[in-house]
Short mmCIF file of C-alpha atoms in Angstrom, two decimals:
data_model
loop_
_atom_site.label_atom_id
_atom_site.label_comp_id
_atom_site.label_asym_id
_atom_site.label_seq_id
_atom_site.Cartn_x
_atom_site.Cartn_y
_atom_site.Cartn_z
CA UNK A 1166 -138.42 23.39 149.33
CA UNK A 1167 -138.46 23.74 153.27
CA UNK A 1168 -135.59 21.28 153.29
CA UNK A 1169 -132.95 23.66 151.94
CA UNK A 1170 -132.05 27.37 153.63
CA UNK A 1171 -131.84 28.55 150.11
CA UNK A 1172 -129.72 31.63 150.75
CA UNK A 1173 -127.29 29.55 152.65
CA UNK A 1174 -123.62 29.61 151.14
CA UNK A 1175 -123.89 25.91 150.58
CA UNK A 1176 -127.37 25.75 148.34
CA UNK A 1177 -125.86 28.85 146.39
CA UNK A 1178 -122.71 27.45 145.49
CA UNK A 1179 -124.62 24.04 145.14
CA UNK A 1180 -127.15 25.40 142.54
CA UNK A 1181 -124.14 27.52 139.97
CA UNK A 1182 -121.86 24.30 139.73
CA UNK A 1183 -125.08 22.14 139.27
CA UNK A 1184 -126.39 24.45 137.26
CA UNK A 1185 -123.38 25.34 135.10
CA UNK A 1186 -122.97 21.18 134.91
CA UNK A 1187 -126.51 21.36 133.48
CA UNK A 1188 -125.53 23.98 130.87
CA UNK A 1189 -121.82 23.41 130.01
CA UNK A 1190 -122.95 19.55 129.29
CA UNK A 1191 -125.67 20.59 127.35
CA UNK A 1192 -124.16 23.02 124.83
CA UNK A 1193 -121.10 20.68 124.41
CA UNK A 1194 -123.63 17.81 123.34
CA UNK A 1195 -125.24 20.60 120.48
CA UNK A 1196 -121.48 21.79 119.54
CA UNK A 1197 -120.32 18.23 118.20
CA UNK A 1198 -123.73 17.21 117.45
CA UNK A 1199 -123.60 19.99 114.74
CA UNK A 1200 -119.80 20.24 113.87
CA UNK A 1201 -120.23 17.88 110.83
CA UNK A 1202 -122.78 19.70 109.08
CA UNK A 1203 -120.90 23.00 110.21
CA UNK A 1204 -117.88 22.16 108.40
CA UNK A 1205 -120.03 21.20 105.46
CA UNK A 1206 -121.68 24.72 105.65
CA UNK A 1207 -118.28 26.18 105.59
CA UNK A 1208 -117.06 23.92 102.85
CA UNK A 1209 -119.40 25.05 100.83
CA UNK A 1210 -119.44 28.60 101.53
CA UNK A 1211 -115.37 28.34 100.64
CA UNK A 1212 -116.26 26.77 97.09
CA UNK A 1213 -119.06 29.01 96.61
CA UNK A 1214 -116.42 31.86 97.19
CA UNK A 1215 -114.38 30.47 94.06
CA UNK A 1216 -116.66 29.64 91.95
CA UNK A 1217 -117.74 33.12 91.96
CA UNK A 1218 -115.19 34.89 91.98
CA UNK A 1219 -113.26 32.19 89.30
CA UNK A 1220 -116.50 32.58 87.07
CA UNK A 1221 -117.90 35.72 87.57
CA UNK A 1222 -120.60 37.31 89.46
CA UNK A 1223 -123.98 35.73 87.86
CA UNK A 1224 -121.45 32.41 87.19
CA UNK A 1225 -124.30 30.39 90.21
CA UNK A 1226 -127.02 31.45 89.95
CA UNK A 1227 -130.28 29.51 90.52
CA UNK A 1228 -127.88 26.44 91.86
CA UNK A 1229 -128.69 24.26 95.42
CA UNK A 1230 -126.05 23.61 97.54
CA UNK A 1231 -125.82 20.01 96.01
CA UNK A 1232 -125.25 21.09 92.61
CA UNK A 1233 -122.70 23.84 93.24
CA UNK A 1234 -120.12 21.19 95.04
CA UNK A 1235 -120.94 18.81 91.93
CA UNK A 1236 -119.67 22.10 89.91
CA UNK A 1237 -116.42 22.58 91.57
CA UNK A 1238 -115.16 19.14 91.79
CA UNK A 1239 -115.61 19.34 87.89
CA UNK A 1240 -113.97 22.43 87.05
CA UNK A 1241 -111.98 23.33 90.18
CA UNK A 1242 -108.56 21.78 90.69
CA UNK A 1243 -106.13 22.67 93.33
CA UNK A 1244 -102.33 23.01 93.23
CA UNK A 1245 -99.93 24.31 95.89
CA UNK A 1246 -97.62 25.72 95.76
CA UNK A 1247 -95.25 27.90 97.67
CA UNK A 1248 -93.89 31.48 97.69
CA UNK A 1249 -91.00 30.12 94.98
CA UNK A 1250 -94.09 29.28 92.74
CA UNK A 1251 -93.01 25.10 93.01
CA UNK A 1252 -95.23 22.77 94.07
CA UNK A 1253 -95.61 21.48 97.68
CA UNK A 1254 -97.55 18.63 99.11
CA UNK A 1255 -99.84 19.77 101.26
CA UNK A 1256 -103.36 18.25 102.11
CA UNK A 1257 -105.24 21.60 100.45
CA UNK A 1258 -108.49 20.17 102.90
CA UNK A 1259 -106.20 20.36 105.93
CA UNK A 1260 -105.14 23.61 104.28
CA UNK A 1261 -105.77 26.74 106.23
CA UNK A 1262 -104.99 30.08 104.99
CA UNK A 1263 -105.59 31.83 108.62
CA UNK A 1264 -103.04 29.84 109.90
CA UNK A 1265 -100.50 30.16 106.73
CA UNK A 1266 -100.60 34.25 106.93
CA UNK A 1267 -100.06 33.81 110.32
CA UNK A 1268 -96.29 32.45 109.56
CA UNK A 1269 -93.95 35.77 109.94
CA UNK A 1270 -91.91 34.55 107.18
CA UNK A 1271 -93.87 34.69 104.21
CA UNK A 1272 -91.80 32.90 101.88
CA UNK A 1273 -92.81 29.65 104.30
CA UNK A 1274 -96.31 30.38 103.20
CA UNK A 1275 -98.30 27.30 101.72
CA UNK A 1276 -100.33 28.87 99.01
CA UNK A 1277 -103.54 26.91 97.29
CA UNK A 1278 -104.32 27.61 94.45
CA UNK A 1279 -107.81 27.03 92.46
CA UNK A 1280 -107.78 26.34 89.00
CA UNK A 1281 -110.88 27.03 87.60
CA UNK A 1282 -111.73 25.95 84.13
CA UNK A 1283 -114.26 26.48 81.81
CA UNK A 1284 -118.38 25.32 82.67
CA UNK A 1285 -118.22 23.54 79.34
CA UNK A 1286 -114.88 22.56 79.11
CA UNK A 1287 -113.21 21.76 82.15
CA UNK A 1288 -109.53 21.14 80.29
CA UNK A 1289 -109.54 24.66 79.47
CA UNK A 1290 -108.09 27.22 82.14
CA UNK A 1291 -111.51 29.63 82.83
CA UNK A 1292 -109.56 31.33 85.68
CA UNK A 1293 -106.59 30.95 88.25
CA UNK A 1294 -108.14 31.42 92.00
CA UNK A 1295 -105.94 32.89 94.53
CA UNK A 1296 -106.67 33.55 98.28
CA UNK A 1297 -105.11 36.29 100.33
CA UNK A 1298 -105.63 37.59 103.92
CA UNK A 1299 -104.83 40.59 105.78
CA UNK A 1300 -106.15 42.74 108.46
CA UNK A 1301 -108.92 45.39 108.09
CA UNK A 1302 -110.18 47.64 110.65
CA UNK A 1303 -110.75 45.43 113.79
CA UNK A 1304 -109.96 42.34 112.64
CA UNK A 1305 -108.61 39.77 109.74
CA UNK A 1306 -110.37 40.32 106.03
CA UNK A 1307 -109.62 37.87 102.72
CA UNK A 1308 -110.22 37.31 99.82
CA UNK A 1309 -110.57 35.07 96.30
CA UNK A 1310 -109.17 36.90 93.92
CA UNK A 1311 -109.91 35.39 90.53
CA UNK A 1312 -107.01 36.19 87.66
CA UNK A 1313 -107.95 35.60 84.11
CA UNK A 1314 -106.08 33.44 81.60
CA UNK A 1315 -103.87 36.10 80.25
CA UNK A 1316 -102.96 36.08 84.47
CA UNK A 1317 -102.91 39.97 84.51
CA UNK A 1318 -107.13 40.90 84.31
CA UNK A 1319 -109.11 40.72 87.42
CA UNK A 1320 -111.78 38.50 86.32
CA UNK A 1321 -113.60 38.21 90.15
CA UNK A 1322 -112.98 38.90 93.44
CA UNK A 1323 -115.13 37.69 96.41
CA UNK A 1324 -114.03 39.45 100.00
CA UNK A 1325 -114.96 38.52 103.46
CA UNK A 1326 -114.10 39.50 106.44
CA UNK A 1327 -114.62 38.48 110.62
CA UNK A 1328 -115.78 41.99 112.26
CA UNK A 1329 -115.65 44.80 109.78
CA UNK A 1330 -117.93 47.13 110.89
CA UNK A 1331 -121.78 46.90 109.45
CA UNK A 1332 -122.88 49.23 106.67
CA UNK A 1333 -119.12 50.72 106.52
CA UNK A 1334 -115.89 48.38 106.31
CA UNK A 1335 -118.56 45.00 105.55
CA UNK A 1336 -119.23 46.67 102.37
CA UNK A 1337 -116.82 45.10 100.94
CA UNK A 1338 -118.96 42.24 101.02
CA UNK A 1339 -121.57 43.50 98.80
CA UNK A 1340 -121.32 42.29 95.33
CA UNK A 1341 -121.65 45.47 93.17
CA UNK A 1342 -118.34 46.72 95.50
CA UNK A 1343 -116.69 43.72 94.81
CA UNK A 1344 -118.09 44.21 90.76
CA UNK A 1345 -115.87 47.16 91.20
CA UNK A 1346 -112.43 44.87 90.68
CA UNK A 1347 -113.90 43.04 87.30
CA UNK A 1348 -111.53 43.71 84.27
CA UNK A 1349 -109.06 45.91 86.45
CA UNK A 1350 -105.29 44.46 85.98
CA UNK A 1351 -102.65 43.66 87.39
CA UNK A 1352 -99.04 45.36 87.47
CA UNK A 1353 -96.02 43.42 87.35
CA UNK A 1354 -93.09 45.17 89.22
CA UNK A 1355 -90.04 44.19 89.56
CA UNK A 1356 -90.60 43.90 93.21
CA UNK A 1357 -93.97 42.16 93.32
CA UNK A 1358 -97.35 42.86 92.04
CA UNK A 1359 -98.87 45.88 92.32
CA UNK A 1360 -102.56 45.15 92.43
CA UNK A 1361 -105.83 48.24 91.24
CA UNK A 1362 -106.27 49.72 94.53
CA UNK A 1363 -109.51 51.15 96.30
CA UNK A 1364 -108.86 55.25 96.10
CA UNK A 1365 -110.22 57.30 99.23
CA UNK A 1366 -113.68 58.93 98.23
CA UNK A 1367 -116.58 57.43 96.68
CA UNK A 1368 -119.22 57.99 93.74
CA UNK A 1369 -116.25 58.66 91.48
CA UNK A 1370 -115.73 57.11 87.66
CA UNK A 1371 -112.87 55.12 87.53
CA UNK A 1372 -113.90 52.70 84.59
CA UNK A 1373 -111.23 54.63 82.43
CA UNK A 1374 -108.99 53.59 84.98
CA UNK A 1375 -106.72 49.62 84.66
CA UNK A 1376 -105.72 50.32 88.65
CA UNK A 1377 -108.01 52.75 89.79
CA UNK A 1378 -111.26 50.75 92.08
CA UNK A 1379 -113.82 53.90 93.52
CA UNK A 1380 -113.45 53.40 97.07
CA UNK A 1381 -115.81 52.96 100.04
CA UNK A 1382 -116.97 56.12 102.11
CA UNK A 1383 -116.62 56.16 105.87
CA UNK A 1384 -114.29 52.95 105.56
CA UNK A 1385 -110.94 53.90 104.38
CA UNK A 1386 -109.10 52.53 107.24
CA UNK A 1387 -110.78 48.56 105.83
CA UNK A 1388 -110.47 49.54 102.10
CA UNK A 1389 -106.23 50.51 102.82
CA UNK A 1390 -106.49 46.82 104.89
CA UNK A 1391 -107.63 45.19 101.61
CA UNK A 1392 -105.70 47.13 99.32
CA UNK A 1393 -102.33 45.74 101.65
CA UNK A 1394 -103.58 42.42 101.41
CA UNK A 1395 -104.10 42.09 97.75
CA UNK A 1396 -100.63 43.75 97.27
CA UNK A 1397 -98.68 41.65 100.02
CA UNK A 1398 -100.46 38.45 99.39
CA UNK A 1399 -100.82 38.40 95.36
CA UNK A 1400 -96.64 39.28 95.62
CA UNK A 1401 -96.19 35.65 96.65
CA UNK A 1402 -97.87 34.25 93.79
CA UNK A 1403 -95.56 36.09 91.44
CA UNK A 1404 -93.17 33.10 90.48
CA UNK A 1405 -96.53 30.80 90.13
CA UNK A 1406 -98.26 33.18 87.53
CA UNK A 1407 -94.89 34.78 86.08
CA UNK A 1408 -94.30 30.00 85.04
CA UNK A 1409 -97.67 30.36 83.88
CA UNK A 1410 -97.20 33.58 81.74
CA UNK A 1411 -93.86 32.10 79.86
CA UNK A 1412 -96.23 28.48 78.60
CA UNK B 705 -154.37 14.25 152.04
CA UNK B 706 -157.89 14.44 153.70
CA UNK B 707 -160.71 14.00 151.78
CA UNK B 708 -162.75 17.10 153.44
CA UNK B 709 -160.43 19.47 151.74
CA UNK B 710 -162.30 20.93 148.54
CA UNK B 711 -161.17 19.54 145.57
CA UNK B 712 -159.35 23.34 144.15
CA UNK B 713 -160.66 23.70 140.50
CA UNK B 714 -158.12 24.36 138.15
CA UNK B 715 -158.29 27.35 135.98
CA UNK B 716 -159.35 26.45 131.90
CA UNK B 717 -156.07 25.93 129.93
CA UNK B 718 -157.08 28.52 127.99
CA UNK B 719 -159.45 31.25 130.51
CA UNK B 720 -159.59 34.59 129.60
CA UNK B 721 -156.79 35.70 131.39
CA UNK B 722 -154.78 33.16 130.43
CA UNK B 723 -155.98 34.58 126.23
CA UNK B 724 -154.95 38.05 127.49
CA UNK B 725 -151.41 36.83 128.34
CA UNK B 726 -150.57 36.38 124.66
CA UNK B 727 -152.85 38.65 123.24
CA UNK B 728 -151.79 41.82 125.43
CA UNK B 729 -148.39 41.74 124.39
CA UNK B 730 -149.64 41.52 120.71
CA UNK B 731 -151.09 44.81 121.37
CA UNK B 732 -152.68 46.97 124.06
CA UNK B 733 -149.20 45.99 125.93
CA UNK B 734 -146.55 45.48 123.27
CA UNK B 735 -143.22 45.01 124.17
CA UNK B 736 -141.94 47.47 121.77
CA UNK B 737 -144.38 50.09 120.77
CA UNK B 738 -145.17 50.71 124.25
CA UNK B 739 -142.67 49.01 126.49
CA UNK B 740 -140.15 50.10 123.65
CA UNK B 741 -137.97 47.31 124.83
CA UNK B 742 -135.88 45.45 121.98
CA UNK B 743 -135.35 48.62 120.05
CA UNK B 744 -131.46 47.79 119.41
CA UNK B 745 -132.08 44.48 117.00
CA UNK B 746 -135.17 45.96 115.97
CA UNK B 747 -133.14 48.51 114.16
CA UNK B 748 -130.33 46.40 113.32
CA UNK B 749 -131.89 42.99 111.88
CA UNK B 750 -134.91 44.83 109.39
CA UNK B 751 -132.80 45.24 106.23
CA UNK B 752 -134.11 42.14 104.75
CA UNK B 753 -136.89 40.24 105.23
CA UNK B 754 -135.54 36.74 105.30
CA UNK B 755 -133.01 37.71 107.90
CA UNK B 756 -135.72 39.57 110.38
CA UNK B 757 -137.59 36.43 110.51
CA UNK B 758 -135.22 33.81 111.08
CA UNK B 759 -134.16 36.58 114.07
CA UNK B 760 -138.11 36.49 115.45
CA UNK B 761 -138.05 32.67 115.33
CA UNK B 762 -134.63 32.59 117.20
CA UNK B 763 -136.02 35.59 120.12
CA UNK B 764 -139.57 33.13 120.21
CA UNK B 765 -137.74 29.71 120.63
CA UNK B 766 -135.06 31.58 123.39
CA UNK B 767 -138.48 33.82 124.56
CA UNK B 768 -140.84 30.72 125.60
CA UNK B 769 -138.15 28.28 126.42
CA UNK B 770 -136.52 30.62 128.79
CA UNK B 771 -139.66 31.39 130.19
CA UNK B 772 -141.52 27.72 130.89
CA UNK B 773 -137.42 27.00 132.26
CA UNK B 774 -136.82 29.83 134.87
CA UNK B 775 -141.17 29.68 135.78
CA UNK B 776 -139.74 25.88 136.24
CA UNK B 777 -137.26 26.55 138.27
CA UNK B 778 -138.56 29.24 140.38
CA UNK B 779 -139.43 28.07 143.23
CA UNK B 780 -135.52 26.07 143.82
CA UNK B 781 -133.56 29.44 142.20
CA UNK B 782 -131.64 31.00 145.25
CA UNK B 783 -132.46 35.13 145.54
CA UNK B 784 -129.21 36.20 144.94
CA UNK B 785 -128.10 34.68 142.50
CA UNK B 786 -131.47 34.99 140.27
CA UNK B 787 -130.09 37.11 137.71
CA UNK B 788 -127.01 35.19 137.03
CA UNK B 789 -129.23 31.41 136.85
CA UNK B 790 -131.67 33.85 134.12
CA UNK B 791 -128.59 35.05 132.23
CA UNK B 792 -127.30 31.31 132.01
CA UNK B 793 -130.36 29.62 130.88
CA UNK B 794 -130.93 32.30 128.92
CA UNK B 795 -127.14 32.29 127.55
CA UNK B 796 -127.36 28.37 126.83
CA UNK B 797 -130.23 28.80 124.85
CA UNK B 798 -129.24 31.95 122.48
CA UNK B 799 -125.49 29.60 121.79
CA UNK B 800 -128.12 26.73 120.91
CA UNK B 801 -129.76 28.88 118.50
CA UNK B 802 -126.53 30.30 117.15
CA UNK B 803 -124.84 26.90 116.27
CA UNK B 804 -128.46 25.63 115.08
CA UNK B 805 -128.34 28.56 112.20
CA UNK B 806 -124.19 28.22 111.80
CA UNK B 807 -125.34 24.11 111.16
CA UNK B 808 -128.61 24.76 108.69
CA UNK B 809 -128.44 28.37 107.89
CA UNK B 810 -124.90 29.52 107.64
CA UNK B 811 -125.96 32.83 104.89
CA UNK B 812 -128.36 34.03 107.23
CA UNK B 813 -126.70 33.23 110.90
CA UNK B 814 -123.30 35.56 109.12
CA UNK B 815 -125.63 38.09 107.86
CA UNK B 816 -127.18 38.40 111.31
CA UNK B 817 -123.69 37.93 113.13
CA UNK B 818 -123.88 39.56 116.23
CA UNK B 819 -127.32 40.08 116.35
CA UNK B 820 -127.88 36.39 117.43
CA UNK B 821 -125.68 36.58 120.22
CA UNK B 822 -127.40 39.73 121.43
CA UNK B 823 -130.75 38.25 121.72
CA UNK B 824 -129.05 38.05 125.49
CA UNK B 825 -129.24 41.21 126.43
CA UNK B 826 -132.35 41.11 124.41
CA UNK B 827 -134.42 43.54 127.33
CA UNK B 828 -137.92 41.24 126.54
CA UNK B 829 -136.05 38.58 127.23
CA UNK B 830 -135.09 39.75 130.53
CA UNK B 831 -137.97 41.77 130.97
CA UNK B 832 -140.41 39.15 131.08
CA UNK B 833 -138.01 36.06 133.11
CA UNK B 834 -137.61 38.99 136.04
CA UNK B 835 -141.51 40.29 135.58
CA UNK B 836 -143.26 37.14 134.75
CA UNK B 837 -141.48 33.89 135.24
CA UNK B 838 -140.04 34.25 138.57
CA UNK B 839 -143.47 34.85 139.83
CA UNK B 840 -146.22 32.84 137.87
CA UNK B 841 -146.75 29.16 136.19
CA UNK B 842 -144.82 27.67 133.42
CA UNK B 843 -147.88 27.24 131.42
CA UNK B 844 -148.83 31.27 132.17
CA UNK B 845 -145.06 31.85 131.43
CA UNK B 846 -145.32 29.65 128.30
CA UNK B 847 -148.67 31.86 126.81
CA UNK B 848 -146.62 35.41 128.27
CA UNK B 849 -143.39 34.20 126.03
CA UNK B 850 -145.04 33.51 122.89
CA UNK B 851 -147.29 36.49 123.44
CA UNK B 852 -144.69 38.84 124.03
CA UNK B 853 -142.29 36.96 121.62
CA UNK B 854 -144.86 37.64 118.71
CA UNK B 855 -145.20 40.78 119.23
CA UNK B 856 -141.81 41.44 118.86
CA UNK B 857 -141.74 39.59 116.09
CA UNK B 858 -144.41 41.45 113.59
CA UNK B 859 -143.30 44.28 114.81
CA UNK B 860 -140.36 43.92 113.54
CA UNK B 861 -141.28 41.89 110.22
CA UNK B 862 -142.97 44.86 109.51
CA UNK B 863 -140.09 47.06 109.51
CA UNK B 864 -138.75 44.76 107.71
CA UNK B 865 -141.12 44.96 104.89
CA UNK B 866 -141.08 47.64 104.12
CA UNK B 867 -137.58 48.50 104.56
CA UNK B 868 -136.85 45.74 101.71
CA UNK B 869 -140.02 46.69 99.46
CA UNK B 870 -138.61 50.20 99.11
CA UNK B 871 -134.99 49.58 99.58
CA UNK B 872 -134.10 47.29 97.20
CA UNK B 873 -137.47 46.62 95.59
CA UNK B 874 -137.76 42.67 97.21
CA UNK B 875 -139.16 41.01 98.94
CA UNK B 876 -137.74 37.86 100.54
CA UNK B 877 -135.12 38.27 98.11
CA UNK B 878 -137.41 38.07 94.99
CA UNK B 879 -137.86 41.23 92.59
CA UNK B 880 -141.43 42.60 93.74
CA UNK B 881 -141.26 46.32 92.00
CA UNK B 882 -140.52 46.77 88.43
CA UNK B 883 -136.61 46.27 87.46
CA UNK B 884 -137.07 50.22 87.04
CA UNK B 885 -137.10 50.95 90.75
CA UNK B 886 -133.84 52.58 91.72
CA UNK B 887 -133.50 50.86 95.89
CA UNK B 888 -133.85 54.36 98.10
CA UNK B 889 -130.53 53.78 99.79
CA UNK B 890 -131.96 55.52 103.24
CA UNK B 891 -134.22 52.72 103.43
CA UNK B 892 -131.19 50.50 103.86
CA UNK B 893 -129.92 52.41 106.55
CA UNK B 894 -130.75 51.35 110.15
CA UNK B 895 -132.31 55.84 110.60
CA UNK B 896 -135.29 54.54 108.43
CA UNK B 897 -135.79 51.37 110.49
CA UNK B 898 -135.95 54.29 113.65
CA UNK B 899 -138.40 56.43 111.34
CA UNK B 900 -140.99 53.53 110.41
CA UNK B 901 -140.63 52.21 114.05
CA UNK B 902 -141.24 55.58 115.08
CA UNK B 903 -144.91 55.82 113.01
CA UNK B 904 -145.99 52.15 113.85
CA UNK B 905 -145.65 53.97 117.44
CA UNK B 906 -147.58 56.45 116.40
CA UNK B 907 -150.09 54.74 115.30
CA UNK B 908 -150.73 52.46 117.31
CA UNK B 909 -150.77 54.52 120.08
CA UNK B 910 -153.25 56.63 118.55
CA UNK B 911 -155.63 53.96 118.12
CA UNK B 912 -155.79 52.05 121.48
CA UNK B 913 -155.16 56.14 122.99
CA UNK B 914 -152.10 55.03 125.02
CA UNK B 915 -149.73 57.67 126.73
CA UNK B 916 -147.39 57.50 128.41
CA UNK B 917 -147.44 58.33 132.54
#
């Protein structure tokens, strides 16, 4: 090593550049090599969310990954609609609810509806699972809301988030918190849909109420974000749900 | 090379000194209980055993490989940018771990969230690189990395064991206490981890007679 002066600027720059190149190349290969597996993992998670919401919290108990995909392919049908309730042509696999949410004009968003059939009879509708997207405290929150065949009762709900505070806002991913929504009802109003809301405070009994949900202590802003998200996004689905109701 | 230079006898692969490189950090020179490093993740990720074991494995991988790589590079690293070089190596390894977890253990990688990325700032990793790998040969550094990673791992696994058992009545997600047991919510909070860690430090220091200077 005596050939080089290790403290010369040239050596230091050369060393830094080489190291960056080596590490950068390595990471690029790792990222490319694992991309397909990561995409598959995310797709499986989405299928799990949709089935968990649509079939109720214990609907997936004991199923392995491939079994979940098999069940999903068997009982879930996708329709993509717009905010007038009309079907639109779009590829569900390429549709990102996040990108649709980013469109300023809500009426131009493409809205996927996952029609979940009964486990033993896929042609009969168990529930309609509607993806929603909104803002929590730190970043986006989203949910899969399953509406029962009566188009009013919430069968189940699955929340997820990008960066809510662990132990506080992040508790929306807790199955117990999500189960608080089951059995609550949507109310159809003139200018939209009013979804059940998290209330302020926690530990109160709202079992007799159809539109109030026990809140999250210490995570009021996340809970309010969830409330706003549900109202705003489900309202977009109103024409579709109304058209199903008439049938 | 002239023949009259006596051939240097190399140290056996697992000499007494080298065995101590592995065994000391597990006990008398434990990074958590004696040096009190790496506490942040020890409090944050220990709510359930499964994630904790993955975290321990991730730290093991990063610490051992970083130690070996930095040790192998130590004679070429310019002194003025050595910390940056160490960081780049550690950060690259952590990025690899993060990507692998996302591909093979997606749920767990979400549960561990930022704490995988924060391995970069785990004082144990940087501490071993700066204090040991920069001045020792790769094999010694490998052993040192193994010792410290296991020393870190067994402590966080012990904390997670207590927290999951009393917090949820489960171990590795399986119910072990009777169904009538109501999970003690306190054990689910980081404060409980702090207290359990304090107790472990107390027991180990009482046993070894270690006193802070």
